[in-house]
Each structure stands twice: as C-alpha cells, then as structure tokens.
C-alpha cells in the first residue's frame, strides 16, 4: 500500500516542501530510501525501525521503499525520521488519519523520542506558503515555529504520543505562542561611559553606527580597541521584527540558535579568530551548505581583531562588503546568504605593536613594518569607510573618577539619525542605512554646495581617492549630516568624512 506525508528540506536559508512517499510491497524484507539523501538520511532506516518497535508498534517485515521527492534535490539531516515513521505506519494501516494538510519534522531517538531539528523557522515559513495548516515537530522547537503566524503547531515529545493523537485517542493540545517581540530587557556588557579617553574614537564609532559604516582601528596594544568595538553594540538601534526574524532564521539553519531563545532580539556580534578558514568566514560545508561568520553577523557587527593575521583570507570579504550578500557555488547548485554587516577591524601598527608610540620604542625594522601593514590589501582598505588611530591612554585619564558619556545618550543621537534615513529611504526597499546607498541614491541625497565641491576636489587629488573611495566619503558625510540633524551636507560634515580616510591607499 502507498502512503504520502509531507516534510521540508533546506536550501540555503529557504525551506522546500518535500513529499515522503512510502510503499509497502510483498517480497523479501528490505528497507530502501531513495531521493538523493545524505548519510544521515540513509541512517534514518535504523532509527525509524528501532523507534517504531520501542514505541509498542509493529515494524512491517516487507519490502519497504521510501521516496523523498523531488528526487533531484539533495536531502540532508535527520529531520525526515518522523515523516518516514508516520508514512510507514499509514502504509501498513496501523493508523488512519488525514495528513494531506500537515507537515512532519523531527529526528527520532531509538526509544521514539523526538529531538531538536535545525532550520525549523524556514521550514514553518515554506509550510505556510503552501497552505499547510498543521505542523508536527519536536516540542522543544515549537516556540521557534510559532513565530510564523498561521499554521497550528503541535508539539510532540514521542512517537507513541503522536500516534495516539493521530488515532484520536489522546489529542495533543496545540502550542500557544508565549513569546512577544517586546519581551525581555537587553543588557550590554560594556558601556561607553566606562571607556576612559579616546573621545575621537568614540566619535568615529558613533558615526559608523549612525550610517552602518565599516571602521578600522589602528593602535598600540592595550589602547582599548577591542573594548570599544564590543561597546559598539550598546549604541546600535535595536532590531526590528523583520530584522530579528532574518537573523533568527540564519542562526536556526546554522544550528546556533540557543534552545531557550526562539527569537534573536539583540544585534549579532561575531568575532572569529584569525585562524578561521575561508569557509568558516563566508560559509560552505561538505553536505548542506551552511552560513559563515559574515552571515552570522547579518544586521550586526563582524569584528576582526588582529586584522593582518587573517592574511589572504580577508580577500573573500570583498564581495560581501559590496553586495551585502554572499553567493556560494557548489556542484549541487548555488546558494545565496545575506551578509549585511558592519565590519569593525582592529590592528597593531607593526608585529611588536609599538610603531609610532611616543613612550615605547618599536623593535621592528621599517621593511618589517611595511610588510606587516601590506598584509591587508589596498582594495580591502578602500572598502573601509573610517580609519582611525587609537593612541595609548595616559595615567591621568585612566585614574580619573569622571565617567564618560553613557551609551544611552549616544544611542539617542544614533536613533535620531537612523530615523532620518528610514524616512529618506522609505521608497528604496534595499536601503536601510546610508551605507546601503548605490550610485543613484548617492546622486540624489548627497549633493554638495560650492564649498563642498571645492573641498571634495582637493580631497580626491591629495588622497588619490578611487571612485569607490569618493562615493564612500559622500555616504559618510551624509551620515555625519544626519547626526547633526540637517539635510544639506556642509563643508564641515565633508571635512570630517575626509579626515577618516587613510592618507594613502595602495
């Protein structure tokens, strides 16, 4: 007899509806799974067999064939265990239930318990788009799936519990969403008021936060670069609901979503070590392609400490910085992940760290310093809007009891600047911040007066700005003007933007 149930697969961040067809025929006992499944899918046979038996049910000793359609789509992961088990029991007529408008998701333990499944949010979204009315899934994933309004979420603990529900013996109550987007207070580990001195660096971080710009800090060891980078989160605007769902989907597909956090409310802060591989940065994998750190930092901050130590791996960041997405091509097809992040880099000026310091002598030769700084290519440096030097902090500032400006005050100015951008770009769906502007938006919103034109002409000549550098200066000046609360970019705004560019880009 033939039975058909529905499940979901993942392609990148998107879900795809999968038909799980089960056929039981006479002949020698066999259990075959077809449909381009990976090793975890093939191993489902043993998990399903043991789960059915240990749930007090009969496993049919016949010729069993399971087809996962569409057959040309690669299937990965153990989430097909539950639909296979339900399909087998339906085909064997041990249960009778209408399942045409239901989706089944979940890995089975040998005792019949359901275990966590990655990517539930994407799967629930595609189920809703196909008119699915009910989703059966592990109980610990119910809160995540309930973020998608529409389908009824049935939290299942064990296979036997599900069978009792489908047989109308002991119905499982649907999950009632208990998480609201506004719930919970967000706390930040570092506040800018705890940062002593470095007022010009704080200002540059404020400008970066206001427009979503990339920033590079260059300074001696212990000058506070990492501390200020981590404090940046405390002045960024909170995530909107749509942004939070985007970020949550990425973390869910990656298997990085905390079990007790169905919705990510705080902007991501990703700080990979410099030994991270290229696939670790941009994504990849031998089976199902998973997002890398540039996607994990989507709508948040990608912090690269000791930037020169990353070496040639940094070149893979060029395309994500420009396009705000990363496209990975594999033999099975191409996958695109979002990668709209703020790049914050920190580096020492030389291997010993003391080049240019007023109080401690550098032990590196000029050639060594030059080689060290050239580990970061000119094209990548050209994509960083703000370059700022971070000097050592003197004793008077370190020992002072006076607190700096709190993050809440800085954040209020950043929020006001972001609100101006929201109003400005309300008819441009791809632009959320000034950093997202393309050539058309720059031409429309970054006009200069006569004094600004003269200053820009001098800056292009003296700093040898590329076309990209020219546009990035204009976008930066637009953010500085937004912080000042004015619509027209003035000479003072442009002058501040120009001084954030490096003196020379090779």
Short mmCIF file of C-alpha atoms in Angstrom, two decimals:
data_model
loop_
_atom_site.label_atom_id
_atom_site.label_comp_id
_atom_site.label_asym_id
_atom_site.label_seq_id
_atom_site.Cartn_x
_atom_site.Cartn_y
_atom_site.Cartn_z
CA UNK A 1 0.00 0.00 0.00
CA UNK A 2 1.14 3.57 -0.72
CA UNK A 3 1.11 6.47 1.76
CA UNK A 4 2.20 10.07 1.34
CA UNK A 5 3.16 12.63 4.01
CA UNK A 6 4.91 15.98 3.81
CA UNK A 7 8.16 17.25 5.26
CA UNK A 8 10.62 20.06 4.45
CA UNK A 9 14.18 20.40 3.19
CA UNK A 10 16.56 23.36 3.44
CA UNK A 11 18.30 25.05 0.51
CA UNK A 12 20.42 27.81 1.95
CA UNK A 13 18.10 29.72 4.24
CA UNK A 14 14.91 28.77 2.42
CA UNK A 15 12.68 25.78 3.00
CA UNK A 16 11.41 23.45 0.28
CA UNK A 17 8.36 21.22 0.66
CA UNK A 18 9.24 17.52 0.35
CA UNK A 19 6.86 14.63 -0.34
CA UNK A 20 7.73 11.49 1.60
CA UNK A 21 6.20 8.58 -0.32
CA UNK A 22 6.15 5.17 1.36
CA UNK A 23 5.32 1.96 -0.49
CA UNK A 24 4.92 -1.46 1.14
CA UNK A 25 5.04 -4.49 -1.16
CA UNK A 26 5.49 -8.21 -0.85
CA UNK A 27 8.82 -9.93 -1.18
CA UNK A 28 11.96 -10.31 0.86
CA UNK A 29 12.17 -7.81 3.78
CA UNK A 30 14.09 -4.71 2.74
CA UNK A 31 14.10 -1.03 3.59
CA UNK A 32 15.23 1.30 0.80
CA UNK A 33 15.40 5.10 0.90
CA UNK A 34 15.75 6.94 -2.42
CA UNK A 35 15.63 10.62 -3.33
CA UNK A 36 19.24 11.84 -3.10
CA UNK A 37 19.60 11.65 0.69
CA UNK A 38 22.91 12.03 2.51
CA UNK A 39 24.36 9.63 5.08
CA UNK A 40 22.14 10.98 7.87
CA UNK A 41 19.04 10.32 5.72
CA UNK A 42 20.18 6.79 4.90
CA UNK A 43 20.79 6.11 8.60
CA UNK A 44 17.16 7.06 9.25
CA UNK A 45 16.23 3.47 8.41
CA UNK A 46 17.74 2.13 11.63
CA UNK A 47 16.41 4.97 13.78
CA UNK A 48 12.89 4.58 12.37
CA UNK A 49 12.96 0.80 12.76
CA UNK A 50 14.02 0.96 16.41
CA UNK A 51 11.71 3.88 17.26
CA UNK A 52 8.64 2.08 15.89
CA UNK A 53 9.42 -1.12 17.78
CA UNK A 54 10.27 0.63 21.05
CA UNK A 55 7.04 2.64 20.83
CA UNK A 56 4.98 -0.55 21.08
CA UNK A 57 4.17 -0.68 17.37
CA UNK A 58 4.82 -3.29 14.68
CA UNK A 59 7.53 -2.73 12.11
CA UNK A 60 6.40 -4.30 8.81
CA UNK A 61 8.73 -7.07 7.66
CA UNK A 62 8.10 -6.49 3.95
CA UNK A 63 9.70 -4.71 1.04
CA UNK A 64 9.67 -1.04 2.06
CA UNK A 65 10.51 1.80 -0.30
CA UNK A 66 10.68 5.44 0.78
CA UNK A 67 11.00 8.15 -1.86
CA UNK A 68 11.86 11.75 -0.98
CA UNK A 69 10.54 13.95 -3.76
CA UNK A 70 11.65 15.99 -5.63
CA UNK A 71 14.31 13.38 -6.32
CA UNK A 72 16.82 15.83 -7.81
CA UNK A 73 17.01 17.92 -4.61
CA UNK A 74 19.73 16.85 -2.20
CA UNK A 75 18.31 15.98 1.24
CA UNK A 76 20.44 16.32 4.35
CA UNK A 77 19.97 15.80 8.06
CA UNK A 78 17.85 13.57 10.28
CA UNK A 79 14.63 15.63 10.17
CA UNK A 80 12.98 13.07 7.84
CA UNK A 81 12.82 10.42 10.59
CA UNK A 82 9.34 11.39 11.80
CA UNK A 83 7.64 11.65 8.37
CA UNK A 84 9.18 8.28 7.37
CA UNK A 85 7.83 6.63 10.53
CA UNK A 86 4.36 8.12 10.09
CA UNK A 87 4.33 7.15 6.41
CA UNK A 88 5.28 3.56 7.22
CA UNK A 89 2.53 3.24 9.82
CA UNK A 90 -0.04 4.74 7.43
CA UNK A 91 1.03 2.45 4.60
CA UNK A 92 0.87 -0.56 6.94
CA UNK A 93 -2.64 0.55 8.03
CA UNK A 94 -1.68 0.63 11.70
CA UNK A 95 -3.11 4.14 11.83
CA UNK A 96 -5.62 6.07 9.74
CA UNK A 97 -5.54 9.85 9.77
CA UNK A 98 -5.91 12.75 7.31
CA UNK A 99 -2.39 14.13 6.83
CA UNK A 100 -2.73 15.90 3.47
CA UNK A 101 -2.55 19.36 5.10
CA UNK A 102 0.15 18.56 7.66
CA UNK A 103 3.94 18.66 7.77
CA UNK A 104 6.05 16.35 9.96
CA UNK A 105 9.54 17.31 11.14
CA UNK A 106 11.93 15.77 13.62
CA UNK A 107 14.73 13.37 14.41
CA UNK A 108 13.81 10.20 16.26
CA UNK A 109 15.74 8.61 19.06
CA UNK A 110 15.87 4.83 19.26
CA UNK A 111 13.28 4.96 22.05
CA UNK A 112 10.88 7.06 19.98
CA UNK A 113 11.63 10.46 21.50
CA UNK A 114 11.78 13.46 19.19
CA UNK A 115 14.92 15.56 19.12
CA UNK A 116 15.74 19.11 18.04
CA UNK A 117 15.76 19.95 14.33
CA UNK A 118 17.71 22.81 12.74
CA UNK A 119 16.02 25.31 10.45
CA UNK A 120 12.50 24.98 11.86
CA UNK A 121 11.73 28.66 11.23
CA UNK A 122 12.47 28.37 7.49
CA UNK A 123 10.52 25.13 7.29
CA UNK A 124 7.49 26.64 9.02
CA UNK A 125 7.60 29.59 6.63
CA UNK A 126 7.57 27.39 3.50
CA UNK A 127 4.81 25.24 5.01
CA UNK A 128 2.63 28.31 5.45
CA UNK A 129 3.32 29.44 1.89
CA UNK A 130 1.97 26.09 0.62
CA UNK A 131 -1.21 26.33 2.66
CA UNK A 132 -0.17 23.75 5.27
CA UNK A 133 -2.49 24.03 8.27
CA UNK A 134 -0.70 21.84 10.85
CA UNK A 135 2.96 21.27 11.71
CA UNK A 136 4.02 18.34 13.91
CA UNK A 137 7.52 18.82 15.31
CA UNK A 138 9.66 18.29 18.43
CA UNK A 139 8.23 20.06 21.48
CA UNK A 140 11.47 21.99 22.10
CA UNK A 141 11.17 23.59 18.63
CA UNK A 142 7.54 24.67 19.00
CA UNK A 143 8.31 28.20 20.23
CA UNK A 144 10.53 28.84 17.21
CA UNK A 145 7.97 27.54 14.71
CA UNK A 146 5.23 29.60 16.38
CA UNK A 147 7.00 32.77 15.23
CA UNK A 148 5.38 32.09 11.83
CA UNK A 149 1.72 33.01 12.21
CA UNK A 150 -0.86 30.80 10.56
CA UNK A 151 -0.21 27.05 10.90
CA UNK A 152 -1.24 25.20 14.05
CA UNK A 153 1.86 23.99 15.88
CA UNK A 154 1.58 20.58 17.55
CA UNK A 155 4.47 19.95 19.98
CA UNK A 156 5.37 16.24 20.06
CA UNK A 157 7.54 14.55 22.68
CA UNK A 158 7.45 10.91 21.49
CA UNK A 159 6.32 8.88 18.50
CA UNK A 160 3.77 6.98 20.59
CA UNK A 161 2.28 10.29 21.76
CA UNK A 162 1.90 11.37 18.12
CA UNK A 163 0.24 8.08 17.15
CA UNK A 164 -2.29 8.47 19.98
CA UNK A 165 -3.02 11.96 18.69
CA UNK A 166 -3.46 10.86 15.06
CA UNK A 167 -5.69 7.98 16.23
CA UNK A 168 -7.84 10.49 18.17
CA UNK A 169 -7.17 8.65 21.44
CA UNK A 170 -5.24 11.37 23.32
CA UNK A 171 -5.15 14.68 21.41
CA UNK A 172 -2.08 16.87 21.88
CA UNK A 173 -3.04 20.48 22.67
CA UNK A 174 -1.59 22.95 20.14
CA UNK A 175 1.26 25.20 21.19
CA UNK A 176 0.20 28.68 22.22
CA UNK A 177 2.81 31.31 21.45
CA UNK A 178 4.11 32.86 24.65
CA UNK A 179 6.98 34.95 23.25
CA UNK A 180 6.32 38.55 22.28
CA UNK A 181 8.87 40.57 20.36
CA UNK A 182 8.90 43.24 23.04
CA UNK A 183 9.57 40.81 25.88
CA UNK A 184 12.87 40.86 27.71
CA UNK A 185 15.37 43.57 28.54
CA UNK A 186 18.59 43.73 26.54
CA UNK A 187 21.73 44.24 28.61
CA UNK A 188 25.11 45.23 27.22
CA UNK A 189 28.35 44.05 28.86
CA UNK A 190 30.25 47.28 28.09
CA UNK A 191 29.02 50.88 28.24
CA UNK A 192 30.88 53.77 26.63
CA UNK A 193 30.90 55.64 29.93
CA UNK A 194 33.42 53.07 31.18
CA UNK A 195 35.86 53.85 28.36
CA UNK A 196 38.50 56.34 29.52
CA UNK A 197 39.62 58.92 27.00
CA UNK A 198 39.65 58.13 23.26
CA UNK A 199 36.95 60.70 22.55
CA UNK A 200 37.81 60.90 18.86
CA UNK A 201 37.48 57.10 18.54
CA UNK A 202 34.09 57.20 20.27
CA UNK A 203 33.00 59.86 17.81
CA UNK A 204 34.08 57.70 14.86
CA UNK A 205 32.16 54.73 16.27
CA UNK A 206 29.09 56.95 16.67
CA UNK A 207 29.34 57.98 13.02
CA UNK A 208 29.80 54.34 11.99
CA UNK A 209 26.73 53.29 14.00
CA UNK A 210 24.63 56.12 12.57
CA UNK A 211 25.18 55.04 8.96
CA UNK A 212 26.17 51.38 9.20
CA UNK A 213 29.73 52.08 8.02
CA UNK A 214 32.85 49.90 8.20
CA UNK A 215 35.65 51.02 10.52
CA UNK A 216 39.29 50.12 11.16
CA UNK A 217 41.12 50.96 14.41
CA UNK A 218 44.90 51.06 14.30
CA UNK A 219 46.71 51.41 17.61
CA UNK A 220 49.14 50.07 20.15
CA UNK A 221 48.33 47.06 22.37
CA UNK A 222 46.10 47.81 25.35
CA UNK A 223 44.73 51.08 23.99
CA UNK A 224 41.11 49.89 24.19
CA UNK A 225 40.37 48.83 20.60
CA UNK A 226 38.60 45.59 21.49
CA UNK A 227 36.72 47.16 24.40
CA UNK A 228 35.35 49.94 22.23
CA UNK A 229 34.42 47.52 19.45
CA UNK A 230 32.39 45.47 21.93
CA UNK A 231 30.80 48.63 23.32
CA UNK A 232 29.53 49.45 19.82
CA UNK A 233 26.54 47.14 20.36
CA UNK A 234 25.31 49.43 23.14
CA UNK A 235 24.75 52.35 20.74
CA UNK A 236 23.26 50.48 17.79
CA UNK A 237 19.48 50.67 17.23
CA UNK A 238 17.50 47.62 18.41
CA UNK A 239 16.50 45.03 15.86
CA UNK A 240 13.13 45.48 14.17
CA UNK A 241 10.81 42.49 13.94
CA UNK A 242 11.65 41.72 10.30
CA UNK A 243 15.37 42.04 11.00
CA UNK A 244 15.06 39.80 14.06
CA UNK A 245 13.32 37.11 12.01
CA UNK A 246 16.08 37.30 9.37
CA UNK A 247 18.79 36.87 11.98
CA UNK A 248 16.87 34.11 13.78
CA UNK A 249 16.48 32.19 10.52
CA UNK A 250 20.25 32.30 9.95
CA UNK A 251 21.05 31.08 13.44
CA UNK A 252 18.38 28.38 13.23
CA UNK A 253 19.69 26.98 9.93
CA UNK A 254 23.25 27.09 11.31
CA UNK A 255 22.26 25.19 14.44
CA UNK A 256 23.47 28.11 16.59
CA UNK A 257 20.10 29.23 17.96
CA UNK A 258 20.02 28.75 21.76
CA UNK A 259 17.33 26.29 22.82
CA UNK A 260 15.83 28.81 25.28
CA UNK A 261 15.88 31.70 22.78
CA UNK A 262 13.35 31.18 19.97
CA UNK A 263 13.83 34.75 18.68
CA UNK A 264 17.10 36.70 18.46
CA UNK A 265 16.46 40.20 19.83
CA UNK A 266 19.99 41.59 20.03
CA UNK A 267 22.15 42.50 17.07
CA UNK A 268 24.81 39.84 16.45
CA UNK A 269 28.42 40.45 17.38
CA UNK A 270 30.69 37.90 15.71
CA UNK A 271 34.40 37.88 16.46
CA UNK A 272 36.08 34.94 14.66
CA UNK A 273 39.66 34.04 15.49
CA UNK A 274 42.26 34.77 12.83
CA UNK A 275 42.80 31.02 12.31
CA UNK A 276 39.24 30.68 10.97
CA UNK A 277 39.18 29.13 7.49
CA UNK A 278 37.69 30.74 4.38
CA UNK A 279 34.58 28.50 4.52
CA UNK A 280 34.27 29.47 8.17
CA UNK A 281 34.18 33.13 7.15
CA UNK A 282 31.84 33.04 4.16
CA UNK A 283 30.11 29.67 4.53
CA UNK A 284 30.24 26.25 2.93
CA UNK A 285 30.36 22.66 4.03
CA UNK A 286 30.67 19.20 2.54
CA UNK A 287 26.96 18.35 2.72
CA UNK A 288 24.32 21.03 3.19
CA UNK A 289 25.90 24.45 2.68
CA UNK A 290 25.74 26.44 5.91
CA UNK A 291 26.22 30.17 6.55
CA UNK A 292 29.61 31.51 7.58
CA UNK A 293 30.55 34.26 10.01
CA UNK A 294 29.72 37.04 7.53
CA UNK A 295 26.12 35.80 7.50
CA UNK A 296 26.05 35.12 11.23
CA UNK A 297 26.89 38.82 11.63
CA UNK A 298 23.97 39.89 9.37
CA UNK A 299 22.33 43.07 10.72
CA UNK A 300 25.08 43.25 13.32
CA UNK A 301 28.85 43.54 13.71
CA UNK A 302 31.67 41.40 12.32
CA UNK A 303 34.70 42.20 14.49
CA UNK A 304 38.07 41.07 13.17
CA UNK A 305 40.74 41.57 15.80
CA UNK A 306 44.41 41.41 14.79
CA UNK A 307 43.30 42.03 11.21
CA UNK A 308 46.66 41.46 9.45
CA UNK A 309 46.88 37.98 10.97
CA UNK A 310 43.94 36.84 8.80
CA UNK A 311 46.21 37.21 5.77
CA UNK A 312 44.87 36.38 2.31
CA UNK A 313 41.61 35.02 3.77
CA UNK A 314 40.45 38.64 4.04
CA UNK A 315 40.06 38.84 0.26
CA UNK A 316 36.88 36.74 0.45
CA UNK A 317 35.23 39.67 2.24
CA UNK A 318 35.39 41.99 -0.78
CA UNK A 319 32.22 40.76 -2.47
CA UNK A 320 30.07 40.52 0.70
CA UNK A 321 31.06 44.05 1.74
CA UNK A 322 29.98 45.43 -1.64
CA UNK A 323 26.90 43.33 -2.39
CA UNK A 324 25.62 42.70 1.16
CA UNK A 325 25.13 39.04 0.21
CA UNK A 326 27.47 36.10 -0.29
CA UNK A 327 26.90 33.61 -3.10
CA UNK A 328 28.43 30.14 -2.83
CA UNK A 329 28.56 27.88 -5.88
CA UNK A 330 28.88 24.15 -5.41
CA UNK A 331 28.44 21.12 -7.64
CA UNK A 332 24.83 20.76 -6.45
CA UNK A 333 23.98 24.40 -7.20
CA UNK A 334 24.37 27.95 -5.89
CA UNK A 335 23.22 29.26 -2.53
CA UNK A 336 22.96 32.91 -1.52
CA UNK A 337 23.11 34.04 2.10
CA UNK A 338 22.50 37.58 3.40
CA UNK A 339 25.61 39.36 4.70
CA UNK A 340 24.67 42.94 5.55
CA UNK A 341 27.08 43.59 8.41
CA UNK A 342 29.26 46.33 9.84
CA UNK A 343 32.93 45.37 9.55
CA UNK A 344 34.94 46.57 12.54
CA UNK A 345 38.64 45.79 12.35
CA UNK A 346 41.43 46.29 14.87
CA UNK A 347 45.14 46.01 14.28
CA UNK A 348 48.52 46.89 15.73
CA UNK A 349 50.75 49.12 13.60
CA UNK A 350 53.54 46.51 13.48
CA UNK A 351 54.37 42.99 14.73
CA UNK A 352 55.69 44.23 18.08
CA UNK A 353 52.82 46.70 18.33
CA UNK A 354 54.71 49.87 19.28
CA UNK A 355 55.44 51.55 15.97
CA UNK A 356 54.74 55.26 16.35
CA UNK A 357 54.24 55.10 20.12
CA UNK A 358 55.57 58.15 21.97
CA UNK A 359 56.77 56.28 25.06
CA UNK A 360 57.94 52.87 23.91
CA UNK A 361 60.39 52.13 21.14
CA UNK A 362 59.46 49.87 18.25
CA UNK A 363 61.78 46.89 17.68
CA UNK A 364 60.66 46.24 14.09
CA UNK A 365 62.61 47.28 11.02
CA UNK A 366 60.93 49.62 8.51
CA UNK A 367 60.75 46.78 5.98
CA UNK A 368 59.04 44.51 8.53
CA UNK A 369 56.53 47.23 9.41
CA UNK A 370 55.79 47.76 5.73
CA UNK A 371 55.30 44.05 5.06
CA UNK A 372 53.04 43.72 8.09
CA UNK A 373 50.77 46.57 7.05
CA UNK A 374 50.61 45.29 3.46
CA UNK A 375 49.02 42.05 4.66
CA UNK A 376 45.78 43.97 4.26
CA UNK A 377 45.30 44.69 0.57
CA UNK A 378 44.55 48.12 -0.83
CA UNK A 379 41.21 47.06 -2.35
CA UNK A 380 40.00 45.85 1.05
CA UNK A 381 41.20 49.01 2.81
CA UNK A 382 39.37 51.04 0.17
CA UNK A 383 36.13 49.34 1.24
CA UNK A 384 36.52 50.53 4.85
CA UNK A 385 34.89 53.93 5.34
CA UNK A 386 36.52 55.04 8.59
CA UNK A 387 40.21 54.69 9.50
CA UNK A 388 41.10 55.92 12.97
CA UNK A 389 44.28 55.83 15.05
CA UNK A 390 43.95 54.71 18.68
CA UNK A 391 46.83 56.00 20.86
CA UNK A 392 47.68 54.83 24.37
CA UNK A 393 45.67 56.36 27.23
CA UNK A 394 47.69 58.37 29.77
CA UNK A 395 47.60 57.82 33.53
CA UNK A 396 45.50 60.89 34.30
CA UNK A 397 42.62 59.65 32.20
CA UNK A 398 42.92 56.08 33.39
CA UNK A 399 42.84 57.07 37.07
CA UNK A 400 40.11 59.69 36.69
CA UNK A 401 36.84 59.03 38.53
CA UNK A 402 34.92 61.00 35.95
CA UNK A 403 32.71 58.84 33.76
CA UNK A 404 32.40 59.39 30.04
CA UNK A 405 29.19 59.98 28.12
CA UNK A 406 26.89 56.98 28.64
CA UNK A 407 25.89 54.79 25.71
CA UNK A 408 22.23 55.72 26.18
CA UNK A 409 22.96 59.34 25.24
CA UNK A 410 24.98 58.34 22.19
CA UNK A 411 22.33 55.82 21.17
CA UNK A 412 19.63 58.52 21.21
CA UNK A 413 21.59 60.51 18.62
CA UNK A 414 22.19 57.40 16.54
CA UNK A 415 18.48 56.54 16.66
CA UNK A 416 17.57 60.04 15.50
CA UNK A 417 20.00 59.75 12.57
CA UNK A 418 18.67 56.31 11.65
CA UNK A 419 15.10 57.64 11.75
CA UNK A 420 16.05 60.31 9.21
CA UNK A 421 17.42 57.57 6.98
CA UNK A 422 14.29 55.47 7.39
CA UNK A 423 12.17 58.38 6.20
CA UNK A 424 14.57 59.15 3.36
CA UNK A 425 14.69 55.59 2.05
CA UNK A 426 11.05 54.64 2.54
CA UNK A 427 10.68 54.29 -1.25
CA UNK A 428 14.00 52.39 -1.60
CA UNK A 429 13.40 48.91 -0.23
CA UNK A 430 17.05 47.80 -0.49
CA UNK A 431 18.38 50.74 1.56
CA UNK A 432 18.14 50.74 5.33
CA UNK A 433 21.16 52.88 6.12
CA UNK A 434 23.41 55.33 4.30
CA UNK A 435 25.99 52.59 3.83
CA UNK A 436 23.48 50.71 1.64
CA UNK A 437 23.17 53.54 -0.90
CA UNK A 438 24.05 52.88 -4.51
CA UNK A 439 25.16 55.38 -7.13
CA UNK A 440 21.60 56.54 -7.80
CA UNK A 441 20.82 57.25 -4.15
CA UNK A 442 24.18 59.00 -3.67
CA UNK A 443 23.45 61.26 -6.63
CA UNK A 444 20.02 62.09 -5.19
CA UNK A 445 20.78 62.50 -1.49
CA UNK A 446 24.46 63.53 -1.30
CA UNK A 447 24.55 66.79 -3.22
CA UNK A 448 27.31 69.24 -2.29
CA UNK A 449 27.30 73.02 -2.32
CA UNK A 450 30.08 75.11 -3.88
CA UNK A 451 32.38 74.92 -0.86
CA UNK A 452 31.81 71.17 -0.61
CA UNK A 453 32.64 70.68 -4.29
CA UNK A 454 35.94 72.51 -3.87
CA UNK A 455 36.84 70.53 -0.76
CA UNK A 456 35.95 67.24 -2.42
CA UNK A 457 38.04 68.07 -5.47
CA UNK A 458 41.06 68.76 -3.26
CA UNK A 459 40.50 65.57 -1.28
CA UNK A 460 40.32 63.44 -4.43
CA UNK A 461 43.58 64.91 -5.65
CA UNK A 462 45.53 64.80 -2.37
CA UNK A 463 44.30 61.42 -1.11
CA UNK A 464 44.26 59.83 -4.56
CA UNK A 465 40.69 58.61 -3.96
CA UNK A 466 39.29 55.88 -6.18
CA UNK A 467 35.72 56.09 -7.47
CA UNK A 468 34.71 53.78 -4.63
CA UNK A 469 36.53 55.95 -2.09
CA UNK A 470 34.84 59.05 -3.49
CA UNK A 471 31.37 57.54 -3.05
CA UNK A 472 32.19 56.25 0.42
CA UNK A 473 33.27 59.72 1.54
CA UNK A 474 29.94 61.11 0.33
CA UNK A 475 27.98 58.41 2.18
CA UNK A 476 30.00 59.08 5.32
CA UNK A 477 29.35 62.83 5.05
CA UNK A 478 25.64 62.06 4.68
CA UNK A 479 25.71 60.16 7.99
CA UNK A 480 27.58 62.98 9.74
CA UNK A 481 24.97 65.46 8.49
CA UNK A 482 22.20 63.15 9.74
CA UNK A 483 23.81 63.11 13.18
CA UNK A 484 23.80 66.90 13.09
CA UNK A 485 20.12 66.84 12.16
CA UNK A 486 20.49 68.72 8.85
CA UNK A 487 19.51 67.76 5.31
CA UNK A 488 22.21 69.63 3.39
CA UNK A 489 25.74 68.24 3.58
CA UNK A 490 28.00 71.11 4.61
CA UNK A 491 31.73 71.66 4.29
CA UNK A 492 32.25 70.75 7.97
CA UNK A 493 30.49 67.39 7.51
CA UNK A 494 32.53 66.65 4.40
CA UNK A 495 35.79 67.68 6.11
CA UNK A 496 35.15 65.25 8.96
CA UNK A 497 34.37 62.47 6.48
CA UNK A 498 37.57 63.16 4.54
CA UNK A 499 39.77 63.02 7.63
CA UNK A 500 38.53 59.47 8.29
CA UNK A 501 40.06 58.24 5.03
CA UNK A 502 43.61 56.78 5.10
CA UNK A 503 46.38 59.03 3.88
CA UNK A 504 47.35 56.58 1.18
CA UNK A 505 45.70 53.51 -0.36
CA UNK A 506 47.97 51.33 -2.50
#
